[in-house]
Every structure is written in structure tokens, then in C-alpha cells.
Coordinates of C-alpha atoms and ligand atoms in Angstrom, one line a residue:
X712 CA 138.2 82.0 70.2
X713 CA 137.0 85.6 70.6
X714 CA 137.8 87.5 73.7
X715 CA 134.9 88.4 75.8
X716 CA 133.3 91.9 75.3
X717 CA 134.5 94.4 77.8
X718 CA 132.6 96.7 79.9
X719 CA 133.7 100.4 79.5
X720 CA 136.4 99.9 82.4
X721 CA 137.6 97.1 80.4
X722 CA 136.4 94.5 82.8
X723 CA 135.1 91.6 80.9
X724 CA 130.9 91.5 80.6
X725 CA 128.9 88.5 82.4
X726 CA 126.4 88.1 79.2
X727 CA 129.2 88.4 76.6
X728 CA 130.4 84.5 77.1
X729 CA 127.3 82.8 77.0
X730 CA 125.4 84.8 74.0
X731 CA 128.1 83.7 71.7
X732 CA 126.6 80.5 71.3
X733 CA 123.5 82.0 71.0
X734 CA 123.9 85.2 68.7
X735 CA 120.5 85.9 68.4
X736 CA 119.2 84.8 72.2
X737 CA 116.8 87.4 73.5
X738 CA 119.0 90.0 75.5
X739 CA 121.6 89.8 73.0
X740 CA 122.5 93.2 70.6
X741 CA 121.2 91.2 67.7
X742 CA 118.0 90.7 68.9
X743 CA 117.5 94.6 69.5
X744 CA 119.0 93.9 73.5
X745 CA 121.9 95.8 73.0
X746 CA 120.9 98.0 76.3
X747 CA 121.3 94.7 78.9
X748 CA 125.1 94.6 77.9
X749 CA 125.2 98.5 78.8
X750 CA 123.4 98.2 82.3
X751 CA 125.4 95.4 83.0
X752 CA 128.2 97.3 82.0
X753 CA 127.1 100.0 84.5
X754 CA 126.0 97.2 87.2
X755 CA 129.6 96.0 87.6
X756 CA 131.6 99.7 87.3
X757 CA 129.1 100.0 90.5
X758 CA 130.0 96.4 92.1
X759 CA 133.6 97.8 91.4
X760 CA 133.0 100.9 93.4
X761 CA 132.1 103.1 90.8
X762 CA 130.5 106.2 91.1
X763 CA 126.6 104.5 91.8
X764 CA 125.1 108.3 91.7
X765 CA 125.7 108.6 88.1
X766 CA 125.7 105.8 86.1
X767 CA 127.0 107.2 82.2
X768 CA 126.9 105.6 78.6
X769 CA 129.4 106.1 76.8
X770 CA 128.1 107.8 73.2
X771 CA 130.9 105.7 71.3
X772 CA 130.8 102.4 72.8
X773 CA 126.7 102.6 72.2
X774 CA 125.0 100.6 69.5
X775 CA 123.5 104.3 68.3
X776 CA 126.6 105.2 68.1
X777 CA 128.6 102.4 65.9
X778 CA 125.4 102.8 63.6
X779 CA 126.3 99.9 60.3
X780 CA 129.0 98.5 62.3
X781 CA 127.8 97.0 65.6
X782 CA 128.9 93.4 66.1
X783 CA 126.7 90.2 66.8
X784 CA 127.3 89.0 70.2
X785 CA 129.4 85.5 69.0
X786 CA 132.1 87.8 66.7
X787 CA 132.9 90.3 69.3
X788 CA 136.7 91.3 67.7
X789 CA 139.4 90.5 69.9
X790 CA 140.7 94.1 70.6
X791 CA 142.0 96.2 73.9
X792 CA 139.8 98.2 75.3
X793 CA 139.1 101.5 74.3
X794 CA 141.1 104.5 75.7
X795 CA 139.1 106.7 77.6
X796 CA 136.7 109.5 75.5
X797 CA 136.6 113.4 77.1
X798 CA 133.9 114.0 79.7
X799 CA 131.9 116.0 76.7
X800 CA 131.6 112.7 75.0
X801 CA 129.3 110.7 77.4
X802 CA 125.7 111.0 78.2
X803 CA 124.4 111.6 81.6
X804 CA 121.6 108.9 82.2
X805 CA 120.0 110.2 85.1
X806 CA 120.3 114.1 85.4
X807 CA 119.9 114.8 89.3
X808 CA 116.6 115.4 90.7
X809 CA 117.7 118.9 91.1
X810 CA 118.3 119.1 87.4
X811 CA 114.8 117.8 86.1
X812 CA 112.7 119.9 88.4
X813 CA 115.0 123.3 87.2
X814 CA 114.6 121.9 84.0
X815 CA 110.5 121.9 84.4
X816 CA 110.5 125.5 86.2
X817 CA 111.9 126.7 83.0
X818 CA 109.4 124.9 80.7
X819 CA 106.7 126.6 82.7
X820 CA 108.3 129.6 83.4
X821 CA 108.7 129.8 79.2
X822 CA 105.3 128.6 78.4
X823 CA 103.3 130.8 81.0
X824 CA 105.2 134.1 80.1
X825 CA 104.3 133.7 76.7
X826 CA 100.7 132.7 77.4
X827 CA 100.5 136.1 79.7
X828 CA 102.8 138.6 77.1
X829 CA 99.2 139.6 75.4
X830 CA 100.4 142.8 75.1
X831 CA 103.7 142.2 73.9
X832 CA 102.2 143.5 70.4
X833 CA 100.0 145.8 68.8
X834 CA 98.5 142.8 67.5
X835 CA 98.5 140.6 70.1
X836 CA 94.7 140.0 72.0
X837 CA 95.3 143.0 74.4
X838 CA 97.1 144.8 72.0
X839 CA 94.8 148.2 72.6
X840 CA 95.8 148.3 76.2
X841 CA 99.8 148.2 75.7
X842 CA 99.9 152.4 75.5
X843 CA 98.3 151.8 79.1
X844 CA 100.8 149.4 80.3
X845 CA 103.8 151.6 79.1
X846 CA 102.5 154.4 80.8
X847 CA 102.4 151.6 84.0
X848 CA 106.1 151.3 82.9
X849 CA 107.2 154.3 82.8
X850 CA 105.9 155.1 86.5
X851 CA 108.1 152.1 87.7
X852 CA 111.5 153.9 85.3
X853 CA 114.4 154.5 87.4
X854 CA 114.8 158.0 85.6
X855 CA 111.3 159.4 87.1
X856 CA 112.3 157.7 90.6
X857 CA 115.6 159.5 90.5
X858 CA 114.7 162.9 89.3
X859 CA 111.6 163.1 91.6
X860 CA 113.6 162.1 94.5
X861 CA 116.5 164.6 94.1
X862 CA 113.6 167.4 93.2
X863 CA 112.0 166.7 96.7
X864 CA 115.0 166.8 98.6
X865 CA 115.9 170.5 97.2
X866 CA 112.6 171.2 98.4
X867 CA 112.5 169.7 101.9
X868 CA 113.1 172.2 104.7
X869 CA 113.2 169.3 107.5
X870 CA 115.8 167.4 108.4
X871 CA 114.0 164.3 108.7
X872 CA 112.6 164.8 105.6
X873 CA 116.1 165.0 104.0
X874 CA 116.8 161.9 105.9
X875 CA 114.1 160.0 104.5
X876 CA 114.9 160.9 101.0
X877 CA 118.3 160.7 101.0
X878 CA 117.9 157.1 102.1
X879 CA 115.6 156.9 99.3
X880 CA 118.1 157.9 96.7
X881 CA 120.6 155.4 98.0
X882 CA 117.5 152.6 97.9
X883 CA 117.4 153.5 94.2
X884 CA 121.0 154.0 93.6
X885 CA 121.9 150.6 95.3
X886 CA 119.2 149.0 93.4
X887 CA 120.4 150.1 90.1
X888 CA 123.9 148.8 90.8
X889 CA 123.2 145.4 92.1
X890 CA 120.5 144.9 89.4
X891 CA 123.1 145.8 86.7
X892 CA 125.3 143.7 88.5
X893 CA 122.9 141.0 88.3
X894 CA 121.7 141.3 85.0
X895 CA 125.4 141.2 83.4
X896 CA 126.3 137.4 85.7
X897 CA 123.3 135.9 84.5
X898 CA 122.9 137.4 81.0
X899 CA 119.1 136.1 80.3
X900 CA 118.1 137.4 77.2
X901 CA 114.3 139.0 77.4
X902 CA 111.5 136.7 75.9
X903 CA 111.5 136.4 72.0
X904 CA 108.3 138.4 71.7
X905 CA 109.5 141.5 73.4
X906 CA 109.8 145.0 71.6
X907 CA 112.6 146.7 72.5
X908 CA 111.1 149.7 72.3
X909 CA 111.8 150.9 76.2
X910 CA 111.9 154.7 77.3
X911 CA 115.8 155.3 78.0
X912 CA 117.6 151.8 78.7
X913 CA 121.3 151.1 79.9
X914 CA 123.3 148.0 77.8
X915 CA 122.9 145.9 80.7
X916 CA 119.0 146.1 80.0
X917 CA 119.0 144.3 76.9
X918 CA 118.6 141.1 79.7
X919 CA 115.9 140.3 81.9
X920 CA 116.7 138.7 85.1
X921 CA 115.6 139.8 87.7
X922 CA 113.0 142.7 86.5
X923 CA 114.6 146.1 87.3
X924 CA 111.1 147.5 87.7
X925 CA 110.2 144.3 89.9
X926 CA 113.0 145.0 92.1
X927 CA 112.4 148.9 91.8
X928 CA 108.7 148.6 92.7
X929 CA 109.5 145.9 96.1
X930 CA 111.7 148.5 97.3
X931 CA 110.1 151.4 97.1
X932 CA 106.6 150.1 98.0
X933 CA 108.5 148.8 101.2
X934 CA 110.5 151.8 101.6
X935 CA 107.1 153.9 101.6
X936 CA 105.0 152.1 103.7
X937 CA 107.8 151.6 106.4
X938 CA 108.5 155.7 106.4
X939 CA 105.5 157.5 105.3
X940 CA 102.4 157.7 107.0
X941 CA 99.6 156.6 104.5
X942 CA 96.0 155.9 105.3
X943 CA 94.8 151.8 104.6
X944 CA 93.2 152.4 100.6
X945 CA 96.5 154.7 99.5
X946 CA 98.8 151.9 101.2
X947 CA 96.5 149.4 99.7
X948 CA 97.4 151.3 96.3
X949 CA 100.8 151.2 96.9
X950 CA 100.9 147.2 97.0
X951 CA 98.0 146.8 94.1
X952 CA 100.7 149.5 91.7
X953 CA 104.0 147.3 92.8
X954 CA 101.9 144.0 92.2
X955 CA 100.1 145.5 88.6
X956 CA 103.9 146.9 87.6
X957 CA 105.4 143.4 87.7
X958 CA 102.5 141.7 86.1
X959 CA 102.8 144.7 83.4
X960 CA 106.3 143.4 82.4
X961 CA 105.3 140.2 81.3
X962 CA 101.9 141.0 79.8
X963 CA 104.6 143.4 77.6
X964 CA 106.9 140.6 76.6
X965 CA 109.5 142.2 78.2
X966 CA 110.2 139.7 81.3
X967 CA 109.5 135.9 82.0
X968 CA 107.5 135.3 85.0
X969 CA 110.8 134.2 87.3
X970 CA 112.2 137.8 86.0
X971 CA 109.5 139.3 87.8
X972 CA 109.1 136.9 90.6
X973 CA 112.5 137.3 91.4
X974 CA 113.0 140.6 91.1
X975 CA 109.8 141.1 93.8
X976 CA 111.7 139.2 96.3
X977 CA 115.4 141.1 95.2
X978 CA 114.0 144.4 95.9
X979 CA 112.4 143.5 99.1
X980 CA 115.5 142.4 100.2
X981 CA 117.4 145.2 99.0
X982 CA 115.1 147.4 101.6
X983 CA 116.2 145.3 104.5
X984 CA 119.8 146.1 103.1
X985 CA 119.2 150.2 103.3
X986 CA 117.5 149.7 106.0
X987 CA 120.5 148.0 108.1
X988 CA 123.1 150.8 106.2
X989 CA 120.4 153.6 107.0
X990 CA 122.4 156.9 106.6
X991 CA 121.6 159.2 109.5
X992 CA 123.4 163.0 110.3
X993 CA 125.1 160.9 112.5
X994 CA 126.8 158.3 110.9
X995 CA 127.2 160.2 107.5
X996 CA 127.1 163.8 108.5
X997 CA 129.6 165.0 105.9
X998 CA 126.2 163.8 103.8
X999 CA 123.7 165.9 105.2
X1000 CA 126.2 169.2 105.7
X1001 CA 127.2 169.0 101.9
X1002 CA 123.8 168.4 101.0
X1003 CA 122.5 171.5 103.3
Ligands
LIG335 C1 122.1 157.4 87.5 C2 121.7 156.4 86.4 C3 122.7 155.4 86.0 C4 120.5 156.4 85.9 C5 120.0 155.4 84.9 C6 118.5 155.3 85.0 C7 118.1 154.3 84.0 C8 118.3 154.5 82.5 C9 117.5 153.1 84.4 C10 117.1 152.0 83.6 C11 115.8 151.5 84.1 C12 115.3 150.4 83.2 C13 114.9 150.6 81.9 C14 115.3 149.2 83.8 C15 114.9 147.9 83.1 O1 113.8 147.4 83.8 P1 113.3 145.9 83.4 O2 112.1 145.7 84.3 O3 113.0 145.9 82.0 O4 114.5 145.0 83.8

């Protein structure tokens, strides 16, 4: 008499005994039912205390799996169970909430970016107004942030002037490291319709998340309308050039929208972190003397 078929534990199956009689009884693998042994396979690993959050198939004890060799229900061989397969051979059945909605972000995130990269090209639909946006791209560069920075703090005469910039190189030195820093953990490569074809890049640029220029324009835009004293249209301007910059690096291919997203609230962020370290004659003097 055959042994009744065993659940993945090894614990003997409910359906197994009384299908044997009845090979082809609805329910039973030979009538296309093979999946009621498997939940009832997972039903009782759970009445056994079982982990009930994630109920798993295993990829070898599934009919799929034994394709050409999967036995009817009343000649189940008589063997001992199988030993257990490697974690990397089973199939989750229901990913976690969690996982599904990442999982859709992503789809969306992937499908929007390339619906917006119409510039990514020369012969994509916008392609005519790509010089324009690389122009836009080149005013969000760390290189012209840097140099322009330094150059106005050889020309300031007053020390809260100096102040002001000096905190503003840090902003852009700070944000430089912890975007390479970022970039290099997470390791996104750009969208598969970008040109790499960026004025001066470091390695760590060949990903994309978070934006460096999304990050760059946050902090800055912050960092200026926080110290400088601007009249409503030019801070208006400000917001509308940081806003346009981000949208830029997606309509270039060079940044999914999460990149840029992202990288908007990184940088703003970063601001409230120069602003907590802000660097003042006195708590850095030896940085103002040397500098004077
Ligand atoms: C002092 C120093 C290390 C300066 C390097 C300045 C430099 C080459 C920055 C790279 C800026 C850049 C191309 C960022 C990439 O921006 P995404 O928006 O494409 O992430």
C-alpha cells in the first residue's frame, strides 16, 4: 500500500489518502488540482506553527517543477521525505505589501522618466531644445558653483560676507561628498536613453541616485533665500531655476524621476545640516584668519 504523500515538513497530507481511490477526483494532481495538495501543504506547516506570514512553495516539490514525472495521486512512491533545498530554491508566494508597492514605484518611476526624457536625443520630439537644457545644466555644475564661490570670497571686503560664502563653499563641498557617497551605496545606473555626454564628470557620476544637480539646486536655492536679501520675482526665480534644473535632468535622460525627487529633498536637508554646523569667526576662527 503506498505511503501517503508528505507535505514539505514531511508531515503526511489530508487529501493524499482519500484521492487514491479516486486518481482522477477533482482536486486531485491528475485532474489539473495539483495546487490544493500545495495549500494544504502550507495550511498544516501553519496549523503546526509555521511561519503564517510567508507561506513558500517549494520549486522542486511543484508539479512545474517535476515536469514528465509528476505522479497520479493513487501511485504516490513510498519514499522519505525530501531533504531540505537552499533558501535560493523556493518561491516567495506573497511578497510583503512593502515589496509590491516598491515594486510599482519603480514601474512608474521607469515608465514616467522615459515618457518625460524628450530630450534625451537629438532626435527625440524636443530634441531642438536639448542645447537649451545643457546650458540649464551647466548652471546647476558643481565646477561653476565652486569657482564662482571661491572668486567672490577673494573679492569680499566684509566679514559677513566672507561668512556667508565660506558657509556656502562648505554647502557645496559637503554636498559633493555625501552625494558621492550616495551614489557609490546605491550604484543606480542612469536611464538607458541617456548620453553621457556631461561637461566634466567624476566616476561616481556614471550613477544617478539621488541627482547631484537636484541636491545642488535644493541647497543652494535654500542657502540663498535664507542669507541674501532678494526681492519676491528674483526669489520667485530662484525656486522656478531649482524646480526647471531637476525637471531638466530627466527631460535629458540623464536621471529617473525618484533621482530627482530625491535629490530635491537630500539637498534641502543638507542645508539644515550647514545650517546646524554654521562656521562662524568664532567657532572656526583659524578659518577666517587663514582665509584673511
Ligand atoms: C572639488 C571637486 C571634487 C570638484 C568636482 C566638481 C565636479 C566635477 C562635480 C560633478 C558635478 C556633476 C557632473 C554631478 C552629476 O550631477 P547629476 O545630476 O547628473 O547627478
Amino acid at each position: 500500500m503506498p505511503s501517503p504523500r508528505r507535505n514539505i515538513e514531511g508531515r503526511p497530507l489530508v487529501a493524499s489518502a482519500s484521492s487514491s481511490s479516486s486518481s482522477s477526483s477533482p482536486g486531485s494532481p491528475a485532474h489539473g488540482g495539483s495546487s490544493r495538495f500545495e495549500f494544504q501543504s502550507l495550511l498544516s506547516s501553519r496549523a503546526s506553527g509555521g511561519d503564517p506570514t510567508c507561506a513558500r512553495l517549494r520549486v522542486s516539490d511543484s508539479p512545474v517543477h517535476r515536469r514528465g514525472s509528476f505522479p497520479l495521486a493513487g501511485a504516490v512512491p513510498s519514499q522519505a521525505p525530501p531533504p531540505p533545498l537552499p533558501e535560493e530554491d523556493r518561491m516567495d508566494l506573497n511578497p510583503s505589501f512593502l515589496g509590491i508597492a516598491l515594486r510599482s514605484l519603480l514601474a512608474i518611476d521607469l515608465w514616467l522618466s522615459k515618457k518625460l526624457g524628450v530630450c534625451a536625443g537629438e532626435s527625440s520630439s524636443w530634441g531642438s531644445v536639448r542645447p537649451l537644457m545643457k546650458l540649464l545644466e551647466i548652471s546647476g555644475h558643481g565646477i561653476p558653483w565652486l569657482l564662482g564661490t571661491l572668486y567672490c570670497l577673494s573679492r569680499s571686503d566684509s566679514w559677513a560676507g566672507r561668512e556667508v560664502l565660506m558657509n556656502l563653499l562648505f554647502a557645496l563641498l559637503l554636498d559633493l561628498l555625501l552625494v558621492a557617497l550616495l551614489k557609490g551605496l546605491v550604484r543606480r545606473r542612469r536611464p538607458a536613453h541617456n548620453q553621457m555626454d556631461m561637461f566634466v564628470t567624476l566616476s561616481v557620476d556614471k550613477y544617478s541616485f539621488p541627482s547631484g544637480h537636484a541636491t545642488r539646486a535644493a541647497l543652494v536655492s535654500r542657502f540663498i533665500l535664507n542669507h541674501l536679501v532678494l526681492a519676491i520675482p528674483l526669489r520667485v526665480l530662484v525656486v522656478l531655476w531649482a524646480f526647471i534644473l531637476g525637471l531638466s535632468r530627466v527631460m535629458l535622460g540623464r536621471h529617473n524621476v525618484t533621482d530627482v525627487a530625491f535629490g530635491f529633498f537630500w539637498g534641502y536637508m543638507q542645508y539644515s545640516i550647514v545650517d546646524y554646523c554654521w562656521l562662524s569667526p568664532h567657532n572656526a576662527p583659524l578659518l577666517f584668519v587663514l582665509w584673511n
